[in-house]
Coordinates of C-alpha atoms and ligand atoms in Angstrom, one line a residue:
X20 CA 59.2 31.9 120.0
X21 CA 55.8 33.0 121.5
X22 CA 52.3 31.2 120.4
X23 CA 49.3 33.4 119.9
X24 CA 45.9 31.8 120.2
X25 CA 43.2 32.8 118.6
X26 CA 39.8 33.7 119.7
X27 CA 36.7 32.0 118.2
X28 CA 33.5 33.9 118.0
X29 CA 30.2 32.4 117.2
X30 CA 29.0 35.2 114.6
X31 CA 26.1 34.7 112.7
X32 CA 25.3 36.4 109.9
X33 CA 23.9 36.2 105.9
X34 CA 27.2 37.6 104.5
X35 CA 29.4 35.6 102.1
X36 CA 32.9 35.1 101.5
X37 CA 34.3 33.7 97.7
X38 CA 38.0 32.4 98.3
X39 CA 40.0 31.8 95.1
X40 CA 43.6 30.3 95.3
X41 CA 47.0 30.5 93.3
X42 CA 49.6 28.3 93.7
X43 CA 51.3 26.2 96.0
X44 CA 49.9 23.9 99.1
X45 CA 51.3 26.2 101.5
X46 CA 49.4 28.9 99.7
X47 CA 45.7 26.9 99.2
X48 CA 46.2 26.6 103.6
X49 CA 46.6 30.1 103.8
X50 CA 43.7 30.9 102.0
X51 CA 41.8 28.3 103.7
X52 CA 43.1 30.0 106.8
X53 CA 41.3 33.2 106.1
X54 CA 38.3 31.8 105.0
X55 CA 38.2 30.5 108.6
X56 CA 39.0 33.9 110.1
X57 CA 36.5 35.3 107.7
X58 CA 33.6 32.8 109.0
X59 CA 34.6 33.8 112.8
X60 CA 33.0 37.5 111.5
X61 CA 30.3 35.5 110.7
X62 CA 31.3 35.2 106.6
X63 CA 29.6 32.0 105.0
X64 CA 32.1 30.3 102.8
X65 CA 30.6 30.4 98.8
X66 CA 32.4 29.3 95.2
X67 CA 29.6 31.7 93.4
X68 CA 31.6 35.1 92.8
X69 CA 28.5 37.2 92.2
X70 CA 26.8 36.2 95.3
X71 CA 30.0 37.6 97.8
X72 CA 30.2 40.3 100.2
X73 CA 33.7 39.7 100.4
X74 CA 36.1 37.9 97.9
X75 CA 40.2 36.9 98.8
X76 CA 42.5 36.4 96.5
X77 CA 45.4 34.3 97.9
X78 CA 48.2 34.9 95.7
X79 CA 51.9 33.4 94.1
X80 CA 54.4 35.1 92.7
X81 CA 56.8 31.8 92.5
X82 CA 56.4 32.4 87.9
X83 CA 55.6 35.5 86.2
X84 CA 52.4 33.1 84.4
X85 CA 51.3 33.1 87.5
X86 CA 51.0 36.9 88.7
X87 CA 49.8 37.5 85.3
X88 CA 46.7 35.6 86.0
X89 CA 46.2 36.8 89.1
X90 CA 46.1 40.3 87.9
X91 CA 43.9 39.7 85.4
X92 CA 41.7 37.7 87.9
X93 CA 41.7 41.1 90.2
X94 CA 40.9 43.3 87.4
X95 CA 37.8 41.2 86.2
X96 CA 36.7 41.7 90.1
X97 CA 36.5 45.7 89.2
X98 CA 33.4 45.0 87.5
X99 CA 31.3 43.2 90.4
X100 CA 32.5 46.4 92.6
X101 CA 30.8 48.4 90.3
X102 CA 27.6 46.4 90.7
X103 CA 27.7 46.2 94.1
X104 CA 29.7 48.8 96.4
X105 CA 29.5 47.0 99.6
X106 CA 31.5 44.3 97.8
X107 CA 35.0 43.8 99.7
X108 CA 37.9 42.6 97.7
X109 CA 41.2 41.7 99.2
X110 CA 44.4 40.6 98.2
X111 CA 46.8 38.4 99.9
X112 CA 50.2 36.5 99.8
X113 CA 53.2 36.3 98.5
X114 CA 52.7 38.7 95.4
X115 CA 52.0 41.1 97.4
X116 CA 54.8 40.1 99.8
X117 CA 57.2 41.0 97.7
X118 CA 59.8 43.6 98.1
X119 CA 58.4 46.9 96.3
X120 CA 55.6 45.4 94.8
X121 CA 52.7 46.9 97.2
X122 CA 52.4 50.5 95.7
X123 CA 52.6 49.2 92.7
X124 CA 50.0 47.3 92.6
X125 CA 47.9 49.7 94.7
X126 CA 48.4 51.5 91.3
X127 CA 47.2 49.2 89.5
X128 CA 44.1 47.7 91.3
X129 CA 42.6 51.1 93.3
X130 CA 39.1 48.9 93.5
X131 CA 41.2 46.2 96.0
X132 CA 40.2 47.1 99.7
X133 CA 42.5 45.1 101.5
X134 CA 46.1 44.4 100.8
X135 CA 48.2 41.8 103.3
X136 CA 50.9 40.0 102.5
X137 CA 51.9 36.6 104.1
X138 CA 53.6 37.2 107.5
X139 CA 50.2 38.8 109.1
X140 CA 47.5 36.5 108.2
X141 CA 46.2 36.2 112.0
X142 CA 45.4 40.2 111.6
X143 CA 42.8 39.4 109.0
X144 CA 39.8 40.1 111.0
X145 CA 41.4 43.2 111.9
X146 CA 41.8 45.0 108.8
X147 CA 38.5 43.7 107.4
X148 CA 36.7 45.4 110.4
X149 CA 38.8 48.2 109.4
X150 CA 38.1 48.0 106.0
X151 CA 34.3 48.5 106.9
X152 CA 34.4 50.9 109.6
X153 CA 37.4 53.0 107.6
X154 CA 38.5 52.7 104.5
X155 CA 40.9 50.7 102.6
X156 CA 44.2 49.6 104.5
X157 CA 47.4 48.0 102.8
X158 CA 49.1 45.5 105.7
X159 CA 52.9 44.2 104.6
X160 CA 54.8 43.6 107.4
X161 CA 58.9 42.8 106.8
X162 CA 59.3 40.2 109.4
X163 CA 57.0 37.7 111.1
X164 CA 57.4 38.1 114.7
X165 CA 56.0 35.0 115.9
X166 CA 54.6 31.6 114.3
X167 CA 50.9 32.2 115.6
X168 CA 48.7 29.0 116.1
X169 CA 46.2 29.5 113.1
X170 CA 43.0 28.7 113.0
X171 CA 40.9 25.5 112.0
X172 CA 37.2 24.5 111.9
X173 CA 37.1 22.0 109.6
X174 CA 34.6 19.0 110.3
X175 CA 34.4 15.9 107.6
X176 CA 37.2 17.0 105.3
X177 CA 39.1 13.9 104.2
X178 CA 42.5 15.2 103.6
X179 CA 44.1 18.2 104.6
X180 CA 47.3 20.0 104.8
X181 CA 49.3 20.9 107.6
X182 CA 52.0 23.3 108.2
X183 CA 55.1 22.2 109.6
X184 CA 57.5 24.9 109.2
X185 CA 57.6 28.3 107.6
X186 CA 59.9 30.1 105.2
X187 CA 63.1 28.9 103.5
X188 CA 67.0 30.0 103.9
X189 CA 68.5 27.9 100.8
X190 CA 68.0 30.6 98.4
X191 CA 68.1 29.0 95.0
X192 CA 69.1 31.9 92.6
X193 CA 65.6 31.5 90.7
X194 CA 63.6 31.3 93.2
X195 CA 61.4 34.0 95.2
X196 CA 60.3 32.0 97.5
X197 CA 63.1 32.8 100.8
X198 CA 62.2 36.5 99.6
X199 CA 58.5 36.3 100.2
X200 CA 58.1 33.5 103.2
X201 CA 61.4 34.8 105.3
X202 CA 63.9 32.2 107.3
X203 CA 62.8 29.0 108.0
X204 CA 60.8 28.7 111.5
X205 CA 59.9 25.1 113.1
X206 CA 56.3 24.6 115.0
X207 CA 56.7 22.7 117.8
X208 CA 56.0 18.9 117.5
X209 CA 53.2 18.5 120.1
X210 CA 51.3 21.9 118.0
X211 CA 51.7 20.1 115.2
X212 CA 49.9 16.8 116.6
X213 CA 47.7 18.3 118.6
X214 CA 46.5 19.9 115.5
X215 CA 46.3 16.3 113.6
X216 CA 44.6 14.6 116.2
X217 CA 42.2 17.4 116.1
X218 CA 41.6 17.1 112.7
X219 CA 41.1 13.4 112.7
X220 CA 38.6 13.5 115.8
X221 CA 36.5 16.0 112.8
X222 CA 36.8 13.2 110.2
X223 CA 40.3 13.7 108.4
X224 CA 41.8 10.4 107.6
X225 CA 45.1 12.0 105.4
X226 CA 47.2 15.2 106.2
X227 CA 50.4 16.5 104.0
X228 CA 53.1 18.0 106.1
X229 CA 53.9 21.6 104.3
X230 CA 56.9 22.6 104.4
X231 CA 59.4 24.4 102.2
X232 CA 62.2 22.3 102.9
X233 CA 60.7 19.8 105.5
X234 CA 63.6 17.7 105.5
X235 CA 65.3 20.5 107.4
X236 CA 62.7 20.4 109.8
X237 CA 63.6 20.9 113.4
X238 CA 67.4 22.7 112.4
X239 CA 66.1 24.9 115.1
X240 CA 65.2 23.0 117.6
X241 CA 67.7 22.0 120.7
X242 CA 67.3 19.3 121.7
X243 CA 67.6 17.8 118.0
X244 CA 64.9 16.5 117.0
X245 CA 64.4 16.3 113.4
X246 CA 61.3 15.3 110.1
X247 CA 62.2 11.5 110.8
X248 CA 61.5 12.0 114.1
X249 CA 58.4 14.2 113.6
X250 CA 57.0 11.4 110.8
X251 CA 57.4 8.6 113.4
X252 CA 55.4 10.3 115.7
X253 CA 52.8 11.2 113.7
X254 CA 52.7 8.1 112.1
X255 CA 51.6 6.8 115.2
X256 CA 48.3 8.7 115.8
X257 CA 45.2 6.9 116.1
X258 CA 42.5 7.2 113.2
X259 CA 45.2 8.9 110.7
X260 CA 44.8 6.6 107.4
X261 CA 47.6 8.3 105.2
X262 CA 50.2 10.9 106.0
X263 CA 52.4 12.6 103.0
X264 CA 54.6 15.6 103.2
X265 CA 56.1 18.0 100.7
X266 CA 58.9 19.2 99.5
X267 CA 62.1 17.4 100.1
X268 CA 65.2 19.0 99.3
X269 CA 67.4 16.5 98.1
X270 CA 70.3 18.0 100.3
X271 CA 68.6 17.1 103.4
X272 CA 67.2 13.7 102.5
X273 CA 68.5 11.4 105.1
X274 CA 69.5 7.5 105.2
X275 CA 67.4 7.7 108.8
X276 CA 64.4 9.8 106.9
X277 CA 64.3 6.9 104.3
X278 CA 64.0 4.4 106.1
X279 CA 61.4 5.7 108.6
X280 CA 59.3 6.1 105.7
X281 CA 59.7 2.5 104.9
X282 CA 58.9 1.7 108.2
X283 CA 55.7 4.0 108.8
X284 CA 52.5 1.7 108.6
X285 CA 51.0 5.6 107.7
X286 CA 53.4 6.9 105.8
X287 CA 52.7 6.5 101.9
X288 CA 55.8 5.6 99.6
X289 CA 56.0 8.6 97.6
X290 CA 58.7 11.2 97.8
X291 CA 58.6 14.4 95.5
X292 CA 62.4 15.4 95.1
X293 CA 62.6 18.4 92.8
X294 CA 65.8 17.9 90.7
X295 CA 65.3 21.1 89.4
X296 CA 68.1 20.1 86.6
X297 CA 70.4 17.5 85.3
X298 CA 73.3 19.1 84.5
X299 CA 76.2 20.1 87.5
X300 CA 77.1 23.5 86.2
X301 CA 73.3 24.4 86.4
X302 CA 72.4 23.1 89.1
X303 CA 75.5 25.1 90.7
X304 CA 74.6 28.1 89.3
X305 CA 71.1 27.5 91.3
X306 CA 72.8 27.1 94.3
X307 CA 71.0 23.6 94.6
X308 CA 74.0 22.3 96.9
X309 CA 74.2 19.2 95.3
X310 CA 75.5 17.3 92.1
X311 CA 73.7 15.3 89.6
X312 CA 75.8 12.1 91.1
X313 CA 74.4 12.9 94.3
X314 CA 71.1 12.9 93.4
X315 CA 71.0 9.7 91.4
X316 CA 72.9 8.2 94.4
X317 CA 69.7 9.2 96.8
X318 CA 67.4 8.1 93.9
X319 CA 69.1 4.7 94.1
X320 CA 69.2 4.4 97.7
X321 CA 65.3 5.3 98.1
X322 CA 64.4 2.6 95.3
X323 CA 66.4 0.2 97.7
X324 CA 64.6 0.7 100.3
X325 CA 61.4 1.4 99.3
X326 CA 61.3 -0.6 96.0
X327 CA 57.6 0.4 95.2
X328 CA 58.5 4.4 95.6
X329 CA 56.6 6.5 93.8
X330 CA 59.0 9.3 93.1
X331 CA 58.0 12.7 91.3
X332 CA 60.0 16.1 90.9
X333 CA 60.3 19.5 89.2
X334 CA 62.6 20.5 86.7
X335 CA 63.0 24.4 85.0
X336 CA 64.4 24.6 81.4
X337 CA 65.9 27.5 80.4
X338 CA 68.1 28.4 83.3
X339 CA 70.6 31.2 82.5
X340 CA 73.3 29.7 80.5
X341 CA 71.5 26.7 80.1
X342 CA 73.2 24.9 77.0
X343 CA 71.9 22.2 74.7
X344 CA 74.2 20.1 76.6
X345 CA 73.1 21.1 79.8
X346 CA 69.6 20.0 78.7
X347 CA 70.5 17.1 77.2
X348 CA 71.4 16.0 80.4
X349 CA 68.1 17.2 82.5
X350 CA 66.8 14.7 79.3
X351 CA 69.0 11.8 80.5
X352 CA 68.3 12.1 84.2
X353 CA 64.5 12.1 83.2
X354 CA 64.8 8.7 81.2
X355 CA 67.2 7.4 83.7
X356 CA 64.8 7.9 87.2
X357 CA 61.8 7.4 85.5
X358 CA 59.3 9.3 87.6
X359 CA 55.6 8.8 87.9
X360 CA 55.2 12.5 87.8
X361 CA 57.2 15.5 86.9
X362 CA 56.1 19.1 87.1
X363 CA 57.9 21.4 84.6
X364 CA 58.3 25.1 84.1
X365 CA 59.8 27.4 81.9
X366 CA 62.8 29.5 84.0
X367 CA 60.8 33.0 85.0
X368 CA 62.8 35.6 85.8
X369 CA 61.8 37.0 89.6
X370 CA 63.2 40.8 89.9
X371 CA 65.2 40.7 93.3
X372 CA 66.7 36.9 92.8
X373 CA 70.5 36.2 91.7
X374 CA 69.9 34.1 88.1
X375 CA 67.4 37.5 87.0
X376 CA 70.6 39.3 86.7
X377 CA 72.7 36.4 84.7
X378 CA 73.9 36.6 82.2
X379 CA 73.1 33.9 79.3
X380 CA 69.4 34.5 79.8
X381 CA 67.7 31.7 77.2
X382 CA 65.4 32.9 73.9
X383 CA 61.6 32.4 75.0
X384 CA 61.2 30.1 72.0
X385 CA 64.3 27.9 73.2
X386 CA 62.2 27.6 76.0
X387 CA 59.6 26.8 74.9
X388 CA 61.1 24.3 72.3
X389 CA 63.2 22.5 75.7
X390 CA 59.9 22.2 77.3
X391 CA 58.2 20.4 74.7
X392 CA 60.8 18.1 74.5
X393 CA 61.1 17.0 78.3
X394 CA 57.0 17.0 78.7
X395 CA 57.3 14.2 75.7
X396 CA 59.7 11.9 77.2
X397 CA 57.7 12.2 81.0
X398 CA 54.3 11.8 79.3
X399 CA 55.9 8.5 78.3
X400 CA 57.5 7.7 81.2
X401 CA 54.5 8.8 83.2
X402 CA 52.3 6.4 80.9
X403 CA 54.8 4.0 81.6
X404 CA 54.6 4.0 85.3
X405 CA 50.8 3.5 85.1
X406 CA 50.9 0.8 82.7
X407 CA 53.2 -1.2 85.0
X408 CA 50.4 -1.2 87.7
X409 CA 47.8 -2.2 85.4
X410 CA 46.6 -6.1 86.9
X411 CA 47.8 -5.0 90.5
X412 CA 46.1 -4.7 93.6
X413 CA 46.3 -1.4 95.8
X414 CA 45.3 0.5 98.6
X415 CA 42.7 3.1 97.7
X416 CA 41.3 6.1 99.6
X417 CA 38.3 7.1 98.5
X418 CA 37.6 10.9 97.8
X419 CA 34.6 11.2 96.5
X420 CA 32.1 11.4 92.8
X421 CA 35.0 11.7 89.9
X422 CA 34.8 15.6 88.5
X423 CA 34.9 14.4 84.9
X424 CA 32.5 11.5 85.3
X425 CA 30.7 12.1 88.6
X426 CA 28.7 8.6 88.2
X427 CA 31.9 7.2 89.2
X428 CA 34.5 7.6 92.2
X429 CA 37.8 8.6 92.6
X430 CA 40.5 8.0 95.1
X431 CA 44.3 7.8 95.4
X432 CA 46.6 5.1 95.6
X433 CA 49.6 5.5 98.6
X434 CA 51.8 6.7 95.7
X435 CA 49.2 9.3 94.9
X436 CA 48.2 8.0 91.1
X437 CA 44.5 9.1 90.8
X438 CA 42.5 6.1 90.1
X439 CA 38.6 6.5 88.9
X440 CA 36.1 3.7 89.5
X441 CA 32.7 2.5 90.0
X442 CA 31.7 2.0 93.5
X443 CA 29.0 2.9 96.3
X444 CA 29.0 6.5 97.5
X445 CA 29.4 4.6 101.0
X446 CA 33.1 4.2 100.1
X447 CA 33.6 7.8 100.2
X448 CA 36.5 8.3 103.0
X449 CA 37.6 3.9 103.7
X450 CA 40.4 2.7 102.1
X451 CA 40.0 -0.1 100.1
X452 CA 41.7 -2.5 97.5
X453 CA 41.5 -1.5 94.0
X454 CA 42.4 -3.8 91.0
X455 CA 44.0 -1.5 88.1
X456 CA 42.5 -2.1 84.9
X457 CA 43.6 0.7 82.5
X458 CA 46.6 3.4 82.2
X459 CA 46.0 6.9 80.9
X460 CA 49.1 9.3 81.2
X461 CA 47.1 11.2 84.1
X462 CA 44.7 8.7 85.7
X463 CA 43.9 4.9 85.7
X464 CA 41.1 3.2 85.5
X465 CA 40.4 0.1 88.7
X466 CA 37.7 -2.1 89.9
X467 CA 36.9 -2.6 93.7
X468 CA 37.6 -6.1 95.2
X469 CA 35.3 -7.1 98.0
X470 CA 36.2 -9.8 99.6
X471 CA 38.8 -11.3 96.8
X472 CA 36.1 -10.7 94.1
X473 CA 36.2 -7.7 91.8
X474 CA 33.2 -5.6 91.7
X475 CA 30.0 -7.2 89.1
X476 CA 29.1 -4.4 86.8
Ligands
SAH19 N1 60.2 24.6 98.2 C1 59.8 23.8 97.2 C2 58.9 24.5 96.2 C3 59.4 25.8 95.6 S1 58.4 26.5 94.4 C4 61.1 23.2 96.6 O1 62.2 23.6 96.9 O2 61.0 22.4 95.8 C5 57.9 25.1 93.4 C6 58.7 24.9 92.1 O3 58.6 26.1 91.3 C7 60.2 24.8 92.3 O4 60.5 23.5 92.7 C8 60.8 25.1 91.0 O5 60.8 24.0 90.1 C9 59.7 26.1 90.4 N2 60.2 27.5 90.4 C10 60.6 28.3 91.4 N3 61.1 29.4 91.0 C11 61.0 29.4 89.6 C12 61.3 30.3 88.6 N4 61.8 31.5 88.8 N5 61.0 30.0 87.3 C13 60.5 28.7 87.0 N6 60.2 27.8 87.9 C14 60.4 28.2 89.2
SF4_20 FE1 62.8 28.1 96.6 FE2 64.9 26.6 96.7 FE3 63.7 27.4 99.0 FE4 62.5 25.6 97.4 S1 64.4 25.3 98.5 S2 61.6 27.4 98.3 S3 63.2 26.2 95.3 S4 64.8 28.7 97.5

C-alpha cells in the first residue's frame, strides 16, 4: 500500500479557521487533521465562531442524536454567512460518508461550501483553494486508495491520539461504522513510532492508539505481527509517560495481548471492552461473534492478570427484539463486572445496516424506560469503583487548571478516573502521586504527596 507525504508550507496569513467536532476519537484526529492542513494555507486555529474565515464541521453519523445536532449546528452557521460572505463553511466525515446521503444534504444546507467525506481528508487544501478560486465543490470518494501519512504540527500537547488502523470489516448489524470508514487497513509499525517519537520530542507524554478494532491490528500484515506486538514496541519509547488504546473487540482479545499489558511499564491498566449486550440471542443478532460466557470468561481472565484493571464498555438497549429478559440480563452482566465506566445508548436505527430492517423494532419509551434503569445500577457501580480508591495512593498525570474549578488541577489516574486537586501549575505535564480523598460518580477528589507528605493547604 503506497504512502503519500505531505508537503508543509510556511504560509502566513491573518485568516482563521473555527474547528468544531462530533463524535468519536478517531473523528476529533480527523478534525485536528484538517485544522493542520488548514494552518499549512496559512489558517490560524480559533474557538471564537464569529471571528472565522473558515469553519469545519467534522461529523458522526454512528446515532441519529447525533446527525441531528450536527444539522442543526450547520444550519445556525447559515446566519454568520449571511454576515459575512467570504465566510467558508465545510463539512466533513462520516455523515457525509454515507451512502446517498451527499445530495441530500446538499439540499438541505446550500450555504455549506465544501463537502468531503472521510476517505480524502489529505485533498483538503485542494478543494478549499478550489472553493476560493471556483465555487463550491462536494468531494466523496467510495474507496480509499491509499493510507496517506497525515499531517502533524503539534508542539506541547500532552496527550494525543494516534491512528493505528483504519476502517472495520466485523459489521455489527447496528452499526454504520464498516459503511462509512471501509475495510480495515494497518499503518505500518515503524510509521506509527516514528510518529510517537515525534510527538514526544514536541512535548507529548501520553498517546491512545485509535483503532476500530485494534485488537485485529496487523491481520494484514505478513509477516504476522500483531497489537501485542505493536504495544511492546511502543511501550518501549523513550519519554512516552502513558500509552492507551481503544476499542477492543472482545473477539480478538488475546491471552498474549493481556498479558503484554500487564507487563508494559507504559501501558496503563485499563481496557474498554464494549459488551454491547448481555443476552446471547442479542448479541447474535448483532453479529458480535461472541457469547455472554465468553465474555465473562475474558473479564475473569483480565482481572487475573491485571487485578487493578480498570475495565469500562458500551452497551445499546433496545436492540430489535430485545425482550425484558434479554435486558434483564445486559442488567446482570452490568452488576456482575462491575465497570468503572459504561457508555450507554439507546439502539438508533442507521438506514443501510442489517438490525434497521428487523423486525421487533423496540417502543421509544421502552427505551427510554431500559436506559434509565441500566444508567442507575452503573451510576452506582461507577460510585462504587471510586469509593474503593478513596485512601489510595496513585499515579497522576497532570493536565492542566480543572474546567469546573480552574483554581484547582486535574489529571488522570492510569485507569483514566479524572481526579481534581490543588497543586502548583508547575505540575502541569509530570506524573505524580495522588492520595484519593473523595468519590463523586464522575470524578474524585486527591491531595498531592511530596515526598511521603500530603500537600498543607
Ligand atoms: N469500534 C468501536 C466503536 C464503534 S461506535 C467498537 O466496536 O466498540 C461506538 C459505540 O456506539 C459502539 O460501541 C456502540 O455501543 C454504539 N453504537 C454503534 N451503532 C449504534 C446504533 N446504531 N445505535 C446505538 N448505539 C450504537
Ligand atoms: Fe461498528 Fe462493530 Fe466495527 Fe465497532 S466492531 S465499528 S461496533 S461494526
Amino acid at each position: 500500500m503506497g504512502v503519500t507525504k505531505l508537503p508543509k508550507s510556511n504560509n502566513q496569513s491573518d485568516k482563521k479557521v473555527a474547528t468544531i467536532v462530533f463524535g468519536c476519537q478517531m473523528s476529533e484526529r480527523d478534525a485536528e487533521t484538517l485544522t493542520t492542513l488548514s494552518a499549512d494555507l496559512g489558517y490560524k486555529p480559533t474557538e471564537e465562531l464569529k471571528e472565522a474565515d473558515l469553519i469545519i464541521i467534522n461529523t458522526c453519523c454512528v446515532r441519529e442524536s447525533a446527525e441531528n445536532k450536527i444539522l442543526g449546528k450547520i444550519g445556525e452557521l447559515k446566519r454568520l454567512k449571511e454576515n459575512n460572505p467570504n465566510l467558508k463553511i465545510a463539512v466533513s466525515g462520516c455523515m457525509v460518508q454515507q451512502p446517498g446521503a451527499l445530495a441530500k444534504l446538499q439540499k438541505r444546507a446550500p450555504h455549506v461550501d465544501i463537502w468531503t467525506g472521510t476517505h480524502n481528508l489529505h485533498n483538503f487544501p485542494a478543494m478549499l483553494e478550489h472553493s476560493h478560486a471556483k465555487g463550491k465543490i462536494a468531494e466523496v470518494v467510495d474507496t480509499p486508495l491509499a493510507i496517506t501519512e497525515l499531517p502533524r504540527r503539534e508542539k506541547g500537547k500532552l496527550r494525543a491520539f494516534v491512528n493505528i488502523m483504519y476502517g472495520c470489516n466485523n459489521f455489527c448489524t447496528y452499526c454504520i461504522v464498516p459503511h462509512v470508514r471501509g475495510r480495515e487497513r494497518s499503518r505500518p509499525a515503524a510509521e506509527i513510532i516514528g510518529e510517537i517519537k515525534d510527538l514526544v520530542a514536541n512535548g507529548c507524554r501520553e498517546v491512545t492508539l485509535l483503532g476500530q478494532n485494534v485488537n485485529s491490528y496487523g491481520q494484514d500484515f505478513t509477516p504476522t505481527y500483531d497489537f501485542a506486538d505493536l504495544l511492546q514496541e511502543v511501550d518501549q519509547i523513550s519519554g512516552l509517560a502513558r500509552v492507551r488504546f481503544t476499542t477492543s473487540h472482545p473477539k480478538d482479545l488475546s491471552d498474549k495481548l493481556i498479558e503484554s499489558i500487564a507487563q508494559g511499564r507504559h501501558l496503563c491498566e485499563h481496557i474498554h471492552l464494549p459488551v454491547q449486550s448481555g443476552s446471547n440471542s442479542i448479541l447474535k443478532s448483532m453479529n458480535r461473534q461472541y457469547t455472554r460466557e465468553y465474555y465473562l470468561s475474558r473479564v475473569a481472565k483480565i482481572r487475573e492478570i491485571i487485578p487493578d484493571v480498570s475495565l469500562t464498555t458500551d452497551i445499546i438497549v433496545g436492540f430489535p427484539g430485545e425482550s425484558e429478559d434479554d435486558f434483564a440480563q445486559s442488567l446482570d452482566l452490568v452488576r456482575q463486572v462491575q465497570y468503572s465506566q459504561a457508555f450507554t445508548f439507546l439502539y438508533s436505527k442507521r438506514s443501510g445496516t442489517l438490525a434497521a430492517v428487523m423486525p421487533d423494532q423496540v417502543p421509544l419509551d421502552v427505551k427510554k424506560r431500559r436506559l434509565q434503569e441500566l444508567m442507575k445500577i452503573q451510576t452506582e457501580a461507577s460510585l462504587k469503583w471510586r469509593e474503593r480508591m478513596v485512601g489510595r495512593i496513585y499515579e497522576v498525570l497532570v493536565e492542566g487548571p480543572s474546567k469546573t474549578n480552574p483554581e484547582r488541577l486535574t489529571g488522570r489516574t492510569r485507569g483514566n478516573e479524572l481526579v481534581v486537586f490543588n497543586g502548583d501549575s508547575e505540575l502541569v505535564g509530570k506524573l505524580i502521586p495522588v492520595q484519593m480523598t473523595e468519590a463523586g460518580s464522575w470524578t474524585l477528589v486527591g491531595e498531592v504527596v511530596y515526598n511521603g507528605h500530603k500537600e498543607q493547604e
